[in-house]
XYZ file of C-alpha atoms in Angstrom:
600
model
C 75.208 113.046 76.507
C 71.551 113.447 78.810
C 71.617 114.935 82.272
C 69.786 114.737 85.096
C 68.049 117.217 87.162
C 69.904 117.389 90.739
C 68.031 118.458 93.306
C 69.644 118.338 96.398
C 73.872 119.064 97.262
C 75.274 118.151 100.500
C 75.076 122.326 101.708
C 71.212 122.059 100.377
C 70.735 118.778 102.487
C 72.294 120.157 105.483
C 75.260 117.626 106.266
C 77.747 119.371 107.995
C 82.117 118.505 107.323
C 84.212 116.794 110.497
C 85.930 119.498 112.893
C 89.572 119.626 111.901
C 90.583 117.714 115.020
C 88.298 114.503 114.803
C 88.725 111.416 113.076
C 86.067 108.792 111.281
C 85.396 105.264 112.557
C 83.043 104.383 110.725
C 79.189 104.741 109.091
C 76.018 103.202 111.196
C 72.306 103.996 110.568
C 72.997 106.529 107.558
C 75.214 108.821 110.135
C 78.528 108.930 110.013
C 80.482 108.712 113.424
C 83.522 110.939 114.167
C 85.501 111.097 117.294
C 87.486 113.767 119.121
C 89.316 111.377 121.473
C 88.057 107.965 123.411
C 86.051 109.459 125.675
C 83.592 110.947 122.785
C 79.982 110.048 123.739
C 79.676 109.123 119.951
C 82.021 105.841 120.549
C 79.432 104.067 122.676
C 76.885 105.044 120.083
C 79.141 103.485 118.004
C 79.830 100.482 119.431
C 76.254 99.904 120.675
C 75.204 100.042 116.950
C 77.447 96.930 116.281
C 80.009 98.822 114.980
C 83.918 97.457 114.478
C 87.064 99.421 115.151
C 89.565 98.455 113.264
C 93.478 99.126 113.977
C 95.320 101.908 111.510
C 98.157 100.017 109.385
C 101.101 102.287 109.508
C 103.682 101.912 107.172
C 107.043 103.804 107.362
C 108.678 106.515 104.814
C 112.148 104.629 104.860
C 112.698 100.715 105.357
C 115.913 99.048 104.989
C 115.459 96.229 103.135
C 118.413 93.474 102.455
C 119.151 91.042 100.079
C 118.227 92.361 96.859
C 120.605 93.596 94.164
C 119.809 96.510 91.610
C 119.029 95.643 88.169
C 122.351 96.373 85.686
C 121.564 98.988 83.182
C 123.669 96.584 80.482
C 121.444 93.743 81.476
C 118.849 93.039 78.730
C 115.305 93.196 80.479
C 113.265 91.413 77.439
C 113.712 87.781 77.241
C 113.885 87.300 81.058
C 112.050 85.040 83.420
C 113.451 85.911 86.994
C 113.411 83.524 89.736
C 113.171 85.208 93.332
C 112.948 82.567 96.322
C 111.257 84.423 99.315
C 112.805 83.252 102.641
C 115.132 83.376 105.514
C 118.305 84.705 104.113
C 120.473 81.740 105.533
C 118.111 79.061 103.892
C 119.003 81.236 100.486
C 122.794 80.980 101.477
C 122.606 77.589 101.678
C 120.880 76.982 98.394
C 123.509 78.765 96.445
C 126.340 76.564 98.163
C 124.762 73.482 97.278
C 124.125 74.607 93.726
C 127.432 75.521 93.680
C 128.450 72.073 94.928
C 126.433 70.281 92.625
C 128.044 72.245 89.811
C 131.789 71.032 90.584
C 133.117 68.436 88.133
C 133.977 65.353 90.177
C 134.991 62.667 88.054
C 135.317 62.284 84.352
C 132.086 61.606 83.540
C 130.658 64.662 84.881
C 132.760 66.707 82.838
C 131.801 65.392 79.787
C 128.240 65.497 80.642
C 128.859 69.366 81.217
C 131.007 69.660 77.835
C 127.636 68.185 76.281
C 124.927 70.196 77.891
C 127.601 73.388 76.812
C 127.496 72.366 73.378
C 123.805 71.618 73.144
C 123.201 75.132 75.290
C 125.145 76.699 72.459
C 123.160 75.092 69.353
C 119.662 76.332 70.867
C 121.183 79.726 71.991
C 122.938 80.495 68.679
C 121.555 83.760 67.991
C 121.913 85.247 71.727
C 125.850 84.241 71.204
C 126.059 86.098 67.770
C 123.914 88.752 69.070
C 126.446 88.886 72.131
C 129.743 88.675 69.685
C 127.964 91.657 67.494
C 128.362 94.057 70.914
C 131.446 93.148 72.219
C 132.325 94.256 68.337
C 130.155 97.552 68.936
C 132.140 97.969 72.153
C 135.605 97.793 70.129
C 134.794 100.178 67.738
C 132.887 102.438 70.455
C 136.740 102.965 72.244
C 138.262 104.671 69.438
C 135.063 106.399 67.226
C 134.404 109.479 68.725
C 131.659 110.006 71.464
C 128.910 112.054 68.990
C 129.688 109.715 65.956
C 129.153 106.952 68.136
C 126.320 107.729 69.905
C 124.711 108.633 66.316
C 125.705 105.169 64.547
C 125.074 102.976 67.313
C 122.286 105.000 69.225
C 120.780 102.521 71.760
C 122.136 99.583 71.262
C 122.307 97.340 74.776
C 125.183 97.170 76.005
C 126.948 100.492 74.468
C 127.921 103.488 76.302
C 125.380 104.835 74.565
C 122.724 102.850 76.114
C 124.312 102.615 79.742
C 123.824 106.811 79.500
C 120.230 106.693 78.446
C 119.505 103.824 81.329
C 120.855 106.181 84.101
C 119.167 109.348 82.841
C 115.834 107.175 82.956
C 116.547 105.440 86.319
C 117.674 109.160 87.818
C 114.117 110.634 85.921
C 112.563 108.193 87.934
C 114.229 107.959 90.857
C 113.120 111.894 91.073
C 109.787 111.506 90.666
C 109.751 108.844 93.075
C 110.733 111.325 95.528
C 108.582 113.900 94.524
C 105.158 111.519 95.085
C 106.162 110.413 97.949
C 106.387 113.691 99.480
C 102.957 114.539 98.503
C 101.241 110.826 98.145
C 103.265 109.018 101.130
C 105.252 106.062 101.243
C 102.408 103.650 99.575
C 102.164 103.542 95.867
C 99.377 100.629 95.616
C 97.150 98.805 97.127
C 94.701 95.528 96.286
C 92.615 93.748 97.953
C 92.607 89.503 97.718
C 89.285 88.755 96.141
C 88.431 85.807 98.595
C 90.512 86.327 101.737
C 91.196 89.433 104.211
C 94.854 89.872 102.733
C 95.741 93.475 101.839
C 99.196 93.815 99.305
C 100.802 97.019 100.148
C 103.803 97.911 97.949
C 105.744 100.685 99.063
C 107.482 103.223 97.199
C 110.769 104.290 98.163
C 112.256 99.995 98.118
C 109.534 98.863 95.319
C 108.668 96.169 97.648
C 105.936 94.292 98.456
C 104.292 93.666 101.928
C 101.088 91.600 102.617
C 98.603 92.665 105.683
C 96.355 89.406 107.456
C 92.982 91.822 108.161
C 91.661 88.058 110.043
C 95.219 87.419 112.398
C 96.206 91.454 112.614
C 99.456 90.748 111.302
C 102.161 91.436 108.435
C 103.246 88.369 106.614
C 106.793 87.453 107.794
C 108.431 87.658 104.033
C 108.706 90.153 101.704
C 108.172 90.388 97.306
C 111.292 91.689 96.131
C 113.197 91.486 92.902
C 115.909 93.216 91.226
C 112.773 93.810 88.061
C 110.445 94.698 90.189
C 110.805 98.696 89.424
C 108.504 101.424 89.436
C 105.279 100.094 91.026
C 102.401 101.455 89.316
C 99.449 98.568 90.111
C 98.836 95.725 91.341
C 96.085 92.419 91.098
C 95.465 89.245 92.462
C 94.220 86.446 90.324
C 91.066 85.376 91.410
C 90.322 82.033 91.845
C 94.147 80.811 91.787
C 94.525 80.606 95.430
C 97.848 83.347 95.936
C 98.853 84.729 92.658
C 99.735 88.582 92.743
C 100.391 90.103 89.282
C 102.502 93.299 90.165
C 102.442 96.132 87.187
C 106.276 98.112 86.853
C 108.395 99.437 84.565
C 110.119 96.771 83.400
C 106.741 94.509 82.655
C 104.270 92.824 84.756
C 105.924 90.472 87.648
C 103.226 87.907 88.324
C 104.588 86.395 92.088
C 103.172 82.719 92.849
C 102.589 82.202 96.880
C 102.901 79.203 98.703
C 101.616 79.450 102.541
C 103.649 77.228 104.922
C 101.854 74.164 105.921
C 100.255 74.462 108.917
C 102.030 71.968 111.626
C 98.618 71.897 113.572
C 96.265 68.888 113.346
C 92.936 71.208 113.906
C 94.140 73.029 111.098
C 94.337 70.275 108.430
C 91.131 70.822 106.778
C 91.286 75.030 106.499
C 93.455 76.870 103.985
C 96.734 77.655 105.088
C 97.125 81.404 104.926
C 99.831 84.026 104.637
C 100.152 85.255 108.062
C 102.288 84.870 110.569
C 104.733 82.122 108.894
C 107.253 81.814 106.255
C 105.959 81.339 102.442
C 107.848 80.655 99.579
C 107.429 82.542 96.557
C 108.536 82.665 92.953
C 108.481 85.166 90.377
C 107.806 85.045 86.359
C 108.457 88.581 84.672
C 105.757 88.712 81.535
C 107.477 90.913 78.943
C 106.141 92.501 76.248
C 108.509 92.692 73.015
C 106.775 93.218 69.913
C 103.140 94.353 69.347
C 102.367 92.255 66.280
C 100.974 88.751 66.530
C 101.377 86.838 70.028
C 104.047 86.294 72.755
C 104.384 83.730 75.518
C 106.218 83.734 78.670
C 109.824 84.483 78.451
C 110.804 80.799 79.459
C 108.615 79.910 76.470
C 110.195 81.833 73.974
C 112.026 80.810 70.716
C 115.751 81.588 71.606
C 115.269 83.486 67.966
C 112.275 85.807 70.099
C 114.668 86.576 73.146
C 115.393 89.683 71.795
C 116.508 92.786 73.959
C 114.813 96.166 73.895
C 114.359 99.487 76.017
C 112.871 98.791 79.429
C 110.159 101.373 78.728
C 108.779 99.361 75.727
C 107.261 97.120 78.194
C 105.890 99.808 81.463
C 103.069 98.757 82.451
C 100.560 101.881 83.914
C 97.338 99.139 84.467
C 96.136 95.570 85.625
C 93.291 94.390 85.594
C 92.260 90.198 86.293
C 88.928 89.259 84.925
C 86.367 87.774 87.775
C 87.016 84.061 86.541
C 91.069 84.967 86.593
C 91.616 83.737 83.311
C 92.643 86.826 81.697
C 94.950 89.542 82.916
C 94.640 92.624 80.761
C 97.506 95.618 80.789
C 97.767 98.975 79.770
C 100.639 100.716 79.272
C 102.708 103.737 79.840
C 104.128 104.731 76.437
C 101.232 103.699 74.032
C 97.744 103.199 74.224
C 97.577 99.677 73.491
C 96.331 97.266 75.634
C 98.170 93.567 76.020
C 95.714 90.681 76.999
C 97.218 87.480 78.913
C 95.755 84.041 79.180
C 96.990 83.552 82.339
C 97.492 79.362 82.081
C 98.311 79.047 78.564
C 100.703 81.820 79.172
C 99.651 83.534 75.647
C 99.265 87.583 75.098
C 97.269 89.281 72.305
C 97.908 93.110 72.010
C 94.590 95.107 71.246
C 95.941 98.301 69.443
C 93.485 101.173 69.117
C 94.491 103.925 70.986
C 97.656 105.244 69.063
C 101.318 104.170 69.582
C 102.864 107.278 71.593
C 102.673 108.582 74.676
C 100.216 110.716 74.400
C 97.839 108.017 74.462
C 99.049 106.006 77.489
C 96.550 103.695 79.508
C 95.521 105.562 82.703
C 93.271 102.880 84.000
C 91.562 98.898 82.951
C 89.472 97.414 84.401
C 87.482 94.317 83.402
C 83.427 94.252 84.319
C 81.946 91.769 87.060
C 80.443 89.978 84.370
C 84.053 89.400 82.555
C 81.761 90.459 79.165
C 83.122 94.163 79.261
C 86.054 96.215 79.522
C 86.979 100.121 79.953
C 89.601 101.665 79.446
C 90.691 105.308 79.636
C 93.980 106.840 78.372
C 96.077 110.327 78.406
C 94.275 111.469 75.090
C 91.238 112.066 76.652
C 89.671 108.620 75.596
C 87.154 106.528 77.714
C 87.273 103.114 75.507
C 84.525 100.426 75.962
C 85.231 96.807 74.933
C 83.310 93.268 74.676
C 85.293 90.632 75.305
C 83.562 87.983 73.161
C 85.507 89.652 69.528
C 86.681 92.200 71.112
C 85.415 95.428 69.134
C 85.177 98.574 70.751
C 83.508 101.793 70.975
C 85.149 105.194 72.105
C 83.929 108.573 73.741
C 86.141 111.252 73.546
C 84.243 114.560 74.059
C 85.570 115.476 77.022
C 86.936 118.568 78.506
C 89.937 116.881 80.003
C 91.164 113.160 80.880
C 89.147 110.641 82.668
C 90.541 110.794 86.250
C 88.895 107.029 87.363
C 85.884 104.881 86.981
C 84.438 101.793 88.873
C 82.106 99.546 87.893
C 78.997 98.756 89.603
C 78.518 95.449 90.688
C 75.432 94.378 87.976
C 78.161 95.054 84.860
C 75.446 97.529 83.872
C 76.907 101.072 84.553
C 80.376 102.672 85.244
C 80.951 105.681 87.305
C 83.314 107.774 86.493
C 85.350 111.468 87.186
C 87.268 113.964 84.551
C 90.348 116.429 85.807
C 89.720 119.503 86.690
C 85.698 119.170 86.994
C 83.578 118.614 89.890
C 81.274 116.562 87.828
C 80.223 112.434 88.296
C 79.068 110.918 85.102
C 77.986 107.497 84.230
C 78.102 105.378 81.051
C 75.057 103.069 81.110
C 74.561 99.529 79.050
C 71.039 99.604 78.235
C 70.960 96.270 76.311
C 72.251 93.044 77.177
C 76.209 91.544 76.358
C 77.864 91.682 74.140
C 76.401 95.478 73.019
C 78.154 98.506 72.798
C 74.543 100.185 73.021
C 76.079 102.848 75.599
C 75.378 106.369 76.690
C 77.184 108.975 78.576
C 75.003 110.852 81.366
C 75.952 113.433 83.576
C 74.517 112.352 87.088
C 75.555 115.097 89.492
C 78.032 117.775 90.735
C 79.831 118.493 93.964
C 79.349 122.045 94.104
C 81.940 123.214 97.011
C 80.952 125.563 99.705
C 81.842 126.348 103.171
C 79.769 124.777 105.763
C 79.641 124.990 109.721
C 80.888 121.784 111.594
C 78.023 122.623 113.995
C 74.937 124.957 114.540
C 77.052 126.948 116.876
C 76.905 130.841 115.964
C 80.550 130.880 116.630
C 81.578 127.588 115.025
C 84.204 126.926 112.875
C 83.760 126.787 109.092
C 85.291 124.585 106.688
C 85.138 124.795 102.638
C 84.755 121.430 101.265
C 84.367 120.418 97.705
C 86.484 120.941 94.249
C 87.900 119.368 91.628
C 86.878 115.073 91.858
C 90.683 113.502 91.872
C 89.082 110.012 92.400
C 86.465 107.582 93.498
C 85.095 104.372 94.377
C 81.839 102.214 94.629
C 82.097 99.422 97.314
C 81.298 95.887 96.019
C 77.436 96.002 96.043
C 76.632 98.792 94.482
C 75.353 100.811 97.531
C 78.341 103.850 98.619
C 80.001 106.051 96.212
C 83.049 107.616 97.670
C 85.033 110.605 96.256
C 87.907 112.527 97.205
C 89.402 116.469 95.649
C 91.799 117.164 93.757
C 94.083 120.416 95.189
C 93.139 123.175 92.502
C 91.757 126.920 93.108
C 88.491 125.611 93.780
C 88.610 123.074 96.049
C 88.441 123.751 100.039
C 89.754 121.178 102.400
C 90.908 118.354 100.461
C 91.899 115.979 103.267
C 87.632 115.242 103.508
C 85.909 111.951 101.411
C 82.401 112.630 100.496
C 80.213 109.782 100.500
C 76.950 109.300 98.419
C 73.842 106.920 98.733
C 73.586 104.746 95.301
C 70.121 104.067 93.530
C 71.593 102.280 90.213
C 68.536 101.376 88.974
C 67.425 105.261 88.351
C 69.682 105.424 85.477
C 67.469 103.117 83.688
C 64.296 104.865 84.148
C 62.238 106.458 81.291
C 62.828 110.255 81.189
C 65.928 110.324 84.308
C 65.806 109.903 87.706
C 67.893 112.817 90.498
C 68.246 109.516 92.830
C 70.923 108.284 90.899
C 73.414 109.493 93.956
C 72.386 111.601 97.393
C 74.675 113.351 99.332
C 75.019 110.858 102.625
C 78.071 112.549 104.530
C 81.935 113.035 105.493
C 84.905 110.859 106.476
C 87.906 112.282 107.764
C 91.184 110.727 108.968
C 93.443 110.693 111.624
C 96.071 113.700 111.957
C 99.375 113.687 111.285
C 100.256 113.958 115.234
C 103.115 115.873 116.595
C 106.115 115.024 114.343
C 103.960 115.532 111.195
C 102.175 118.478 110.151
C 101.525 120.658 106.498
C 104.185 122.585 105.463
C 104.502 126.046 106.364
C 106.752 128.977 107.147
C 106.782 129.990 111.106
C 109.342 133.193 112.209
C 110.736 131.974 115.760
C 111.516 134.199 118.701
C 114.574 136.519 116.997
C 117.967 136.004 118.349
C 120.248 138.977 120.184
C 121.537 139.788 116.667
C 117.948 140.259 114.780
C 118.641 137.221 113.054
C 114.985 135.490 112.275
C 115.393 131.664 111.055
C 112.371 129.690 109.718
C 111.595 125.771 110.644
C 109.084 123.733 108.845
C 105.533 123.140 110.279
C 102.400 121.061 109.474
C 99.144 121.695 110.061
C 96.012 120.039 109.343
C 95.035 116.723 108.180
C 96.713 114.313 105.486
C 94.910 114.180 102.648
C 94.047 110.386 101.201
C 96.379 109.122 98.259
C 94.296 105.741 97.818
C 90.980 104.321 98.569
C 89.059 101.265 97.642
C 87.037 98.372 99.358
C 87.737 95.353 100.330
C 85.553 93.017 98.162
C 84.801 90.624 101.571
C 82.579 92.343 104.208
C 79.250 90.852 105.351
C 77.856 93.775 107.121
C 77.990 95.970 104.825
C 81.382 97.979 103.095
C 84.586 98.003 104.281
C 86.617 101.360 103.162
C 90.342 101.528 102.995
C 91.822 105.006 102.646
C 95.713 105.261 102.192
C 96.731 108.551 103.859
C 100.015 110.687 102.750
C 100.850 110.150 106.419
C 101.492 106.311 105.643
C 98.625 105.080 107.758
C 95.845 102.744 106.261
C 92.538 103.420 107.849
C 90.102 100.576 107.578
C 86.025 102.429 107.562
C 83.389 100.162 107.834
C 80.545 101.390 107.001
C 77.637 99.396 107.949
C 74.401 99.396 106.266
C 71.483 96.762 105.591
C 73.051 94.302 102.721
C 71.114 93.645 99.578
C 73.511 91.760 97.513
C 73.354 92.694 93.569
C 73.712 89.688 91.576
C 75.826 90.036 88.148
């Protein structure tokens, strides 16, 4: 691993953190702009500079969402391909009664045309009735074996006591820590931009639905993704290329939702793309499971009734998603191994890569396929940062790290990743010095954030805030050009609720003897505050009461700190940042800067 020399920190360069009680609009002319209130000077600045205010997107702790039952634990997960129509809930109503219409025997001949579609049903789903017949037999002798002996003979087979007591331990585990992140990470659990259209997915944690944000009308789609597999959101993807396909990464697979936009009933409308907001959309849902991890597997629907085999939801979590930039493939990682599962999308095939080990301990943190679709990364709990070429698919591996690889983003030319470990304030980069499909990589380290406490102004009696600490994440916007990273809460860091922004010079990694351009401190973005209802937890004694008696109430103070940020991958003058806040508000940062668009 090579260094370079750093010469100059943000303290060194004399950029100065956001007062407490401001807010960030936006970048213009290298500065950043942050207002007290609307009648800050620096808005018509602002706004004479071309800039664009966006609106925040707020989205609520606690929605009450209908229609939707929960998943039975006894249900087998495995050999499933759900159907979910999205719609108005009579229109669904009605379906069912005509389905159940159509399903009444009328006449004669209708009967026996149901006795023979029974009968053939039951010759091509032979071994899912035997397999059936085998636990209603478990189930018999389960009632009168006693409860250890059972348990230890049986163990998890589906449909068992057994089982339905290891399902609702796991679904209360996770249930918990659902509740715990949202307290500190907010309502949103993930976020992804469309790759050709101003259409933001939002899934939110408590209901593990799905919402979809129009940037271009300013409006929520009318419908929401739900289904009863849809649990545990941990990412999300849309297919490029494929008009509205959104691949959504849970616990129970990957649920890859197909979008149809209502027809637009206006006749100057004929010749654009219809688009998600405003109007009703129908929707339907495949579930891509993952059984085995030896040969290939199709879709569920596709599958040999002697392959619809049931197993433990966990088998298939899915931690990672990542489309490639033609949306042909759609690569997973996953929680409880380190293997990776690769999906032809339209043949509807999947080849598992295995290389990281099969526990746990080397679960997929992150994917994520290059620009150039010839590369992919991918980083796991063992400490692992794993590079692959996606023309045979070999790999190479670094593992000499101190601690896991927090995140990494590409840059736009396929020819470097950024990227953070935990617990170190540290950027490094992994350049590709020779063209695809070579591993010929190396590891530098390109910087540190060293933290400090700074003045918000050159006032003698000015405020001071300590910024800097552990990097939790960060991002580079789409061409190459802002580098964006936000602190982890450790010992070290100051306040954590601050993004640090850098200028990019990617070329200086690929100059003879290293280059301290690489990245240069550019400045600060802070969001809004969590207003009067909301504020940082903290013990306050009130006035004491006649009998001494002190009680204590719960405060906040300060700033939420940012749970998620990317960009979208659609914005002509210049980079559009989108910070998730723990507060549940969605700040939308554009940061506007003379374009140079990077060609892959």
């Amino acid at each position: 691993m090579c260094a370079y020399r750093s010469t100059a920190t943000f303290e060194e360069r004399g950029i100065r953190p956001p007062p407490w009680n401001s807010a960030t609009v936006g970048e213009s002319d290298l500065k950043f702009i942050h207002l007290r209130d609307g009648e800050d000077t620096g808005l018509l600045q602002y706004v004479r500079s071309g800039g664009i205010a966006f609106p925040h997107i707020m989205v609520p702790d606690q929605l009450q969402i209908r229609g939707v039952a929960k998943l039975s634990t006894n249900e087998p997960v495995g050999g499933v391909s759900a159907l979910h129509v999205v719609g108005d809930q009579s229109e669904q109503d009605s379906v069912v009664l005509q389905n159940k219409e159509a399903d009444e025997p009328n006449s004669a001949l209708s009967t026996m045309v149901s006795h023979a579609l029974w009968l053939w049903n039951a010759k091509q789903n032979i071994a899912e009735l035997i397999t059936r017949a085998q636990t209603r037999s478990l189930l018999a002798a389960e009632s009168w074996l006693p409860t250890p002996l059972a348990h230890a003979v049986f163990g998890q087979v589906p449909g068992t006591a057994a089982a339905a007591e290891a399902d609702a331990i796991e679904a209360r585990e996770a249930e918990g820590q659902k509740n715990m992140l949202a307290k500190t990470d907010g309502p949103v659990s993930c976020v992804a931009w469309h790759p050709h259209r101003s259409l933001l997915a939002i899934s939110h944690r408590a209901t593990d639905c799905v919402f979809v944000y129009d940037l271009v009308n300013d409006t929520w789609c009318s419908n929401v993704l739900q289904n009863a597999y849809m649990q545990g959101i941990t990412s999300m993807a849309w297919q490029p290329n494929c008009g509205y396909t959104l691949a959504v990464g849970c616990t129970t697979g990957v649920c890859l939702w197909n979008i149809v936009p209502a027809a637009s009933s206006d006749s100057a409308d004929v010749l654009k793309a219809p688009g998600l907001g405003g109007g009703q959309i129908s929707a339907w849902m495949s579930l891509l499971s993952f059984p085995e991890l030896s040969g290939t597997c199709r879709y569920p629907s596709q599958l040999p009734t002697s392959d619809k085999v049931s197993f433990h939801r966990s088998a298939s979590s899915v931690s990672a998603l990542s489309f490639s930039n033609s949306g042909q493939w759609l690569v997973a990682g996953h929680q409880m191994h380190g293997h990776l599962t690769v999906w032809d999308v339209a043949l509807g095939t999947a080849t598992p890569l295995k290389r990281s080990g099969s526990t746990s301990r080397s679960a997929t943190l992150q994917v994520g396929m290059s620009p150039n679709d010839r590369y992919l990364i991918s980083t796991h709990a063992n400490g692992q940062l794993r590079l692959w070429e996606t023309e045979n698919w070999t790999s190479r591996v670094w593992s000499d790290f101190n601690a896991n690889v927090t995140r990494f983003t590409w840059s736009p030319d396929s020819r470097s990743v950024y990227f953070a470990v935990a617990d170190s304030a540290d950027i490094y980069a992994l350049a590709l010095y020779k063209a695809p499909s070579s591993l010929d990589a190396q590891v530098t380290h390109v910087t540190t954030f060293t933290a400090h406490a700074a003045a918000v102004s050159e006032d003698a009696d000015s405020e001071r805030v300590r910024v800097g600490g552990s990097i939790k994440y960060l991002a580079l916007d789409p061409r190459g050009q802002r580098l964006v990273v936000s602190f982890d809460d450790d010992s070290t860091s100051g306040d954590i609720s601050l993004l640090a922004v850098y200028l990019v010079n990617n070329d200086a990694l690929f100059r003879a003897g290293g280059d301290s351009s690489a990245l240069m401190p550019l400045g600060y973005v802070r969001g809004p505050n969590w207003g009067k209802q909301h504020r940082l937890e903290q013990d306050v004694a009130l006035e004491p009461k006649p009998d001494k008696s002190t009680k204590k109430k719960r405060v906040r103070v300060g700033t939420p700190t940012p749970s998620w940020f990317g960009f979208s991958p659609n914005f002509e003058p210049g980079a559009l940042l989108t910070v998730v806040w723990a507060n549940g508000k969605i700040s939308l940062l554009p940061l506007l800067y003379a374009t140079k668009l990077t060609r892959a």
